[in-house]
C-alpha cells in the first residue's frame, strides 16, 4: 500500500462459483493501482470455490462459511473492509482494464472537496465468454442524487463505489432488493457525488441470478422501498411502468 492514496476494498460475494471466480479475481489482482484490498466472501460452497480462491493469491482476504443469504454475506464483506471505499463485484464480473482503478484514483486526487463520497459510472454487459453485449439499458445520469432512483436503479450496483464510512449494513428484511435501498441511503448521506464517466464494470448478464429468477418478488420489494423514500403516488406510477416494461 502507498500512503496518501485512497484504498479501494473490492468485495466479491459468491456461492458455487468455482468456474467463474478466477476470471473475476484476476481482473482485480492485475490492477496497476497499488492500494486495493480484495475480499472474497464464499458461502461454504460445496464445489471447492474456496480452494480455487486460495490457489490464486495469498493477497486475497477470504472467508468461507455458511450465511443467511446474499445480503448477510455482503454485510460480512462490509465488516471486513478496511479501505476508504467499498466496491462490490459479482463472481463472473470483470474490471474492464488493468489500469481502471488507477484512472479512477487519478481522477479524484485533485478534488478541492477531498475524497468524493460516491463514485459511479456505466456498465457493459457481457456473456459467459466475456463478449460484450452492449451497455446496460438503464444508464447513469450525468448528475446523480438520491431522488434519481425514483426512476429505477439507474446505476448498476457494481458500478457504484461508496466511501466506507457512509456505507451502512444492508437491510436484511429485503431478500432481493436490499442493494437498491442501500444505494439510496448512501446517496442521502453523500455530499460529494462524482460521475467518473467511465465504464466501471463488465457485468455478467446472468439470467439465472437470484433477482432475475425472483423478478416479481423483487419488484414488490422495490415498490416498498420506493414508497418509503418517494411516497405512494409517485411510486405506484413508476412501478406500473417498470412492470409493463419487464412483463414477459
Coordinates of C-alpha atoms in Angstrom, one line a residue:
X1 CA 0.0 0.0 0.0
X2 CA 1.2 3.5 -0.7
X3 CA 0.5 6.4 1.6
X4 CA -1.7 9.4 0.6
X5 CA -3.6 7.3 -1.9
X6 CA -7.2 6.1 -1.3
X7 CA -7.6 2.4 -0.6
X8 CA -10.4 0.5 -2.5
X9 CA -11.9 -2.5 -0.8
X10 CA -13.3 -4.7 -3.6
X11 CA -15.7 -7.3 -2.4
X12 CA -16.9 -10.4 -4.2
X13 CA -19.7 -12.5 -2.6
X14 CA -20.1 -15.9 -4.2
X15 CA -21.6 -19.4 -3.9
X16 CA -20.6 -22.3 -6.1
X17 CA -18.6 -20.0 -8.4
X18 CA -15.7 -22.4 -9.0
X19 CA -15.8 -22.0 -12.8
X20 CA -16.0 -18.2 -12.9
X21 CA -14.3 -16.8 -9.8
X22 CA -10.8 -16.9 -11.2
X23 CA -11.6 -14.5 -14.0
X24 CA -13.1 -12.0 -11.6
X25 CA -10.2 -12.3 -9.2
X26 CA -7.6 -11.9 -12.0
X27 CA -9.2 -8.7 -13.2
X28 CA -8.8 -7.3 -9.7
X29 CA -5.3 -8.7 -8.9
X30 CA -3.9 -7.5 -12.2
X31 CA -4.7 -3.8 -11.4
X32 CA -1.8 -1.5 -11.7
X33 CA -3.1 0.6 -8.7
X34 CA -1.3 -0.5 -5.5
X35 CA -3.9 0.3 -2.9
X36 CA -6.5 -2.4 -3.4
X37 CA -7.8 -4.8 -0.8
X38 CA -9.6 -7.8 -2.3
X39 CA -12.1 -9.6 -0.2
X40 CA -14.0 -12.8 -1.2
X41 CA -16.9 -14.0 0.9
X42 CA -17.9 -17.6 0.0
X43 CA -20.9 -19.2 1.4
X44 CA -19.2 -22.5 2.2
X45 CA -19.6 -23.7 -1.4
X46 CA -19.6 -27.5 -1.9
X47 CA -17.8 -27.1 -5.3
X48 CA -14.4 -26.1 -3.8
X49 CA -14.8 -22.4 -4.7
X50 CA -12.7 -21.5 -1.6
X51 CA -9.9 -23.8 -2.7
X52 CA -9.8 -22.1 -6.1
X53 CA -9.6 -18.7 -4.5
X54 CA -6.8 -19.8 -2.1
X55 CA -4.8 -21.1 -5.1
X56 CA -5.0 -17.7 -6.8
X57 CA -3.2 -15.4 -4.4
X58 CA -2.3 -15.1 -0.7
X59 CA -3.3 -11.4 -1.0
X60 CA -7.0 -12.3 -1.2
X61 CA -8.8 -12.0 2.1
X62 CA -11.1 -15.0 2.1
X63 CA -13.9 -16.1 4.4
X64 CA -15.8 -19.3 3.6
X65 CA -18.7 -20.1 5.9
X66 CA -22.5 -20.6 5.8
X67 CA -24.5 -17.4 5.7
X68 CA -28.1 -16.3 5.9
X69 CA -28.3 -15.3 2.2
X70 CA -26.8 -12.8 -0.2
X71 CA -27.1 -9.7 1.9
X72 CA -25.8 -11.4 5.0
X73 CA -22.7 -12.3 3.1
X74 CA -22.4 -8.8 1.7
X75 CA -22.6 -7.4 5.3
X76 CA -19.7 -9.7 6.2
X77 CA -17.7 -8.2 3.4
X78 CA -18.5 -4.7 4.6
X79 CA -17.4 -5.6 8.2
X80 CA -14.1 -7.0 6.9
X81 CA -13.3 -4.0 4.6
X82 CA -10.7 -1.5 5.8
X83 CA -10.4 0.7 2.7
X84 CA -11.6 4.2 2.1
X85 CA -14.1 2.9 -0.5
X86 CA -16.2 -0.3 -0.8
X87 CA -17.0 -1.7 -4.2
X88 CA -18.9 -4.9 -4.8
X89 CA -18.0 -7.1 -7.8
X90 CA -20.0 -10.2 -8.5
X91 CA -18.4 -13.5 -9.4
X92 CA -18.3 -13.5 -13.2
X93 CA -17.9 -9.8 -13.4
X94 CA -14.7 -8.2 -14.6
X95 CA -12.9 -4.9 -14.2
X96 CA -12.6 -3.6 -17.9
X97 CA -8.9 -2.8 -17.9
X98 CA -5.8 -3.3 -15.7
X99 CA -5.5 0.5 -15.2
X100 CA -9.1 1.2 -14.3
X101 CA -8.7 1.7 -10.6
X102 CA -5.6 3.9 -11.2
X103 CA -7.6 6.0 -13.6
X104 CA -10.4 6.4 -11.1
X105 CA -7.9 7.4 -8.3
X106 CA -6.1 9.9 -10.6
X107 CA -9.4 11.5 -11.5
X108 CA -10.3 12.3 -7.9
X109 CA -6.9 13.1 -6.3
X110 CA -7.1 16.8 -7.2
X111 CA -10.7 17.3 -6.0
X112 CA -10.9 20.5 -3.8
X113 CA -13.6 18.9 -1.7
X114 CA -11.4 16.0 -0.7
X115 CA -12.3 12.4 -1.5
X116 CA -15.8 12.1 -3.0
X117 CA -18.4 10.2 -1.0
X118 CA -19.7 8.3 -4.1
X119 CA -18.1 7.4 -7.4
X120 CA -20.3 6.0 -10.1
X121 CA -20.1 5.1 -13.8
X122 CA -21.6 2.9 -16.6
X123 CA -21.9 -0.8 -17.0
X124 CA -21.1 -3.0 -20.0
X125 CA -23.0 -6.4 -20.1
X126 CA -21.0 -9.4 -21.2
X127 CA -21.8 -13.1 -21.8
X128 CA -20.1 -16.1 -20.2
X129 CA -17.3 -15.9 -22.7
X130 CA -16.6 -12.2 -22.0
X131 CA -18.1 -11.0 -25.2
X132 CA -19.7 -7.5 -24.9
X133 CA -23.4 -7.5 -25.4
X134 CA -24.0 -3.7 -25.0
X135 CA -24.4 -1.1 -22.3
X136 CA -26.9 -1.7 -19.6
X137 CA -30.4 -0.4 -20.6
X138 CA -30.7 1.8 -17.6
X139 CA -28.0 4.4 -18.0
X140 CA -26.5 6.6 -15.2
X141 CA -27.5 10.2 -15.2
X142 CA -24.8 12.9 -15.7
X143 CA -25.6 14.1 -12.2
X144 CA -26.8 11.7 -9.6
X145 CA -28.7 12.2 -6.3
X146 CA -30.9 10.1 -4.1
X147 CA -34.1 11.2 -5.8
X148 CA -32.7 9.9 -9.1
X149 CA -33.5 6.3 -8.1
X150 CA -37.2 7.1 -8.3
X151 CA -36.7 6.2 -11.9
X152 CA -35.2 2.8 -11.0
X153 CA -31.7 1.7 -10.2
X154 CA -30.1 3.9 -12.8
X155 CA -26.6 2.9 -11.6
X156 CA -25.7 -0.8 -11.5
X157 CA -24.7 -1.9 -8.0
X158 CA -21.3 -3.0 -9.3
X159 CA -20.7 0.5 -10.9
X160 CA -21.4 2.2 -7.5
X161 CA -18.4 2.9 -5.3
X162 CA -19.1 4.3 -1.8
X163 CA -17.0 5.7 0.9
X164 CA -16.8 3.1 3.6
X165 CA -17.6 5.5 6.4
X166 CA -21.1 6.3 5.0
X167 CA -21.9 2.7 3.8
X168 CA -24.5 1.2 6.2
X169 CA -25.2 -2.6 6.5
X170 CA -27.7 -4.0 4.0
X171 CA -31.2 -4.2 5.4
X172 CA -31.8 -7.9 5.9
X173 CA -35.6 -7.5 5.7
X174 CA -35.2 -7.3 1.9
X175 CA -34.3 -10.6 0.2
X176 CA -33.9 -9.4 -3.3
X177 CA -33.6 -5.6 -3.4
X178 CA -31.5 -4.5 -0.4
X179 CA -28.9 -3.1 -2.8
X180 CA -31.5 -0.7 -4.2
X181 CA -32.2 0.5 -0.6
X182 CA -28.5 0.6 0.3
X183 CA -27.6 2.9 -2.6
X184 CA -30.4 5.3 -1.8
X185 CA -29.3 5.6 1.8
X186 CA -25.8 6.2 0.8
X187 CA -26.8 8.9 -1.7
X188 CA -28.9 10.6 1.0
X189 CA -25.8 10.8 3.2
X190 CA -23.4 11.8 0.4
X191 CA -22.3 15.4 -0.1
X192 CA -19.9 14.9 -3.0
X193 CA -21.0 12.5 -5.7
X194 CA -18.7 12.1 -8.8
X195 CA -19.6 10.7 -12.2
X196 CA -16.4 9.0 -13.4
X197 CA -17.8 9.0 -16.9
X198 CA -16.1 5.6 -17.3
X199 CA -17.4 2.0 -17.8
X200 CA -16.6 0.6 -14.3
X201 CA -17.6 -3.0 -14.8
X202 CA -18.1 -5.7 -17.3
X203 CA -21.1 -7.3 -15.7
X204 CA -22.0 -10.9 -16.5
X205 CA -25.6 -10.9 -17.9
X206 CA -26.7 -13.8 -15.7
X207 CA -30.3 -14.7 -16.4
X208 CA -30.1 -17.3 -13.7
X209 CA -29.3 -14.7 -11.0
X210 CA -31.3 -14.5 -7.8
X211 CA -33.1 -11.3 -8.6
X212 CA -33.9 -12.3 -12.2
X213 CA -35.4 -15.6 -11.0
X214 CA -37.5 -13.9 -8.4
X215 CA -38.5 -10.9 -10.6
X216 CA -42.0 -10.4 -9.2
X217 CA -40.8 -10.6 -5.6
X218 CA -38.0 -8.2 -6.4
X219 CA -40.5 -5.7 -8.0
X220 CA -42.7 -5.9 -4.9
X221 CA -39.7 -5.1 -2.7
X222 CA -38.6 -2.3 -4.9
X223 CA -42.1 -0.8 -4.7
X224 CA -42.0 -0.9 -0.9
X225 CA -38.6 0.8 -0.9
X226 CA -39.7 3.4 -3.4
X227 CA -42.9 4.1 -1.4
X228 CA -40.7 4.6 1.7
X229 CA -38.4 7.2 0.1
X230 CA -40.6 8.8 -2.6
X231 CA -44.2 8.4 -1.5
X232 CA -47.1 6.2 -2.6
X233 CA -48.5 8.1 -5.6
X234 CA -45.2 8.6 -7.4
X235 CA -44.1 5.0 -6.6
X236 CA -47.3 3.5 -8.0
X237 CA -46.9 5.3 -11.3
X238 CA -43.2 4.4 -11.6
X239 CA -43.7 0.8 -10.6
X240 CA -46.5 0.3 -13.1
X241 CA -44.2 1.4 -15.8
X242 CA -41.5 -1.0 -14.6
X243 CA -44.0 -3.9 -14.5
X244 CA -45.2 -3.4 -18.1
X245 CA -41.7 -2.7 -19.3
X246 CA -40.4 -6.0 -18.0
X247 CA -43.6 -8.1 -18.5
X248 CA -42.7 -11.3 -20.4

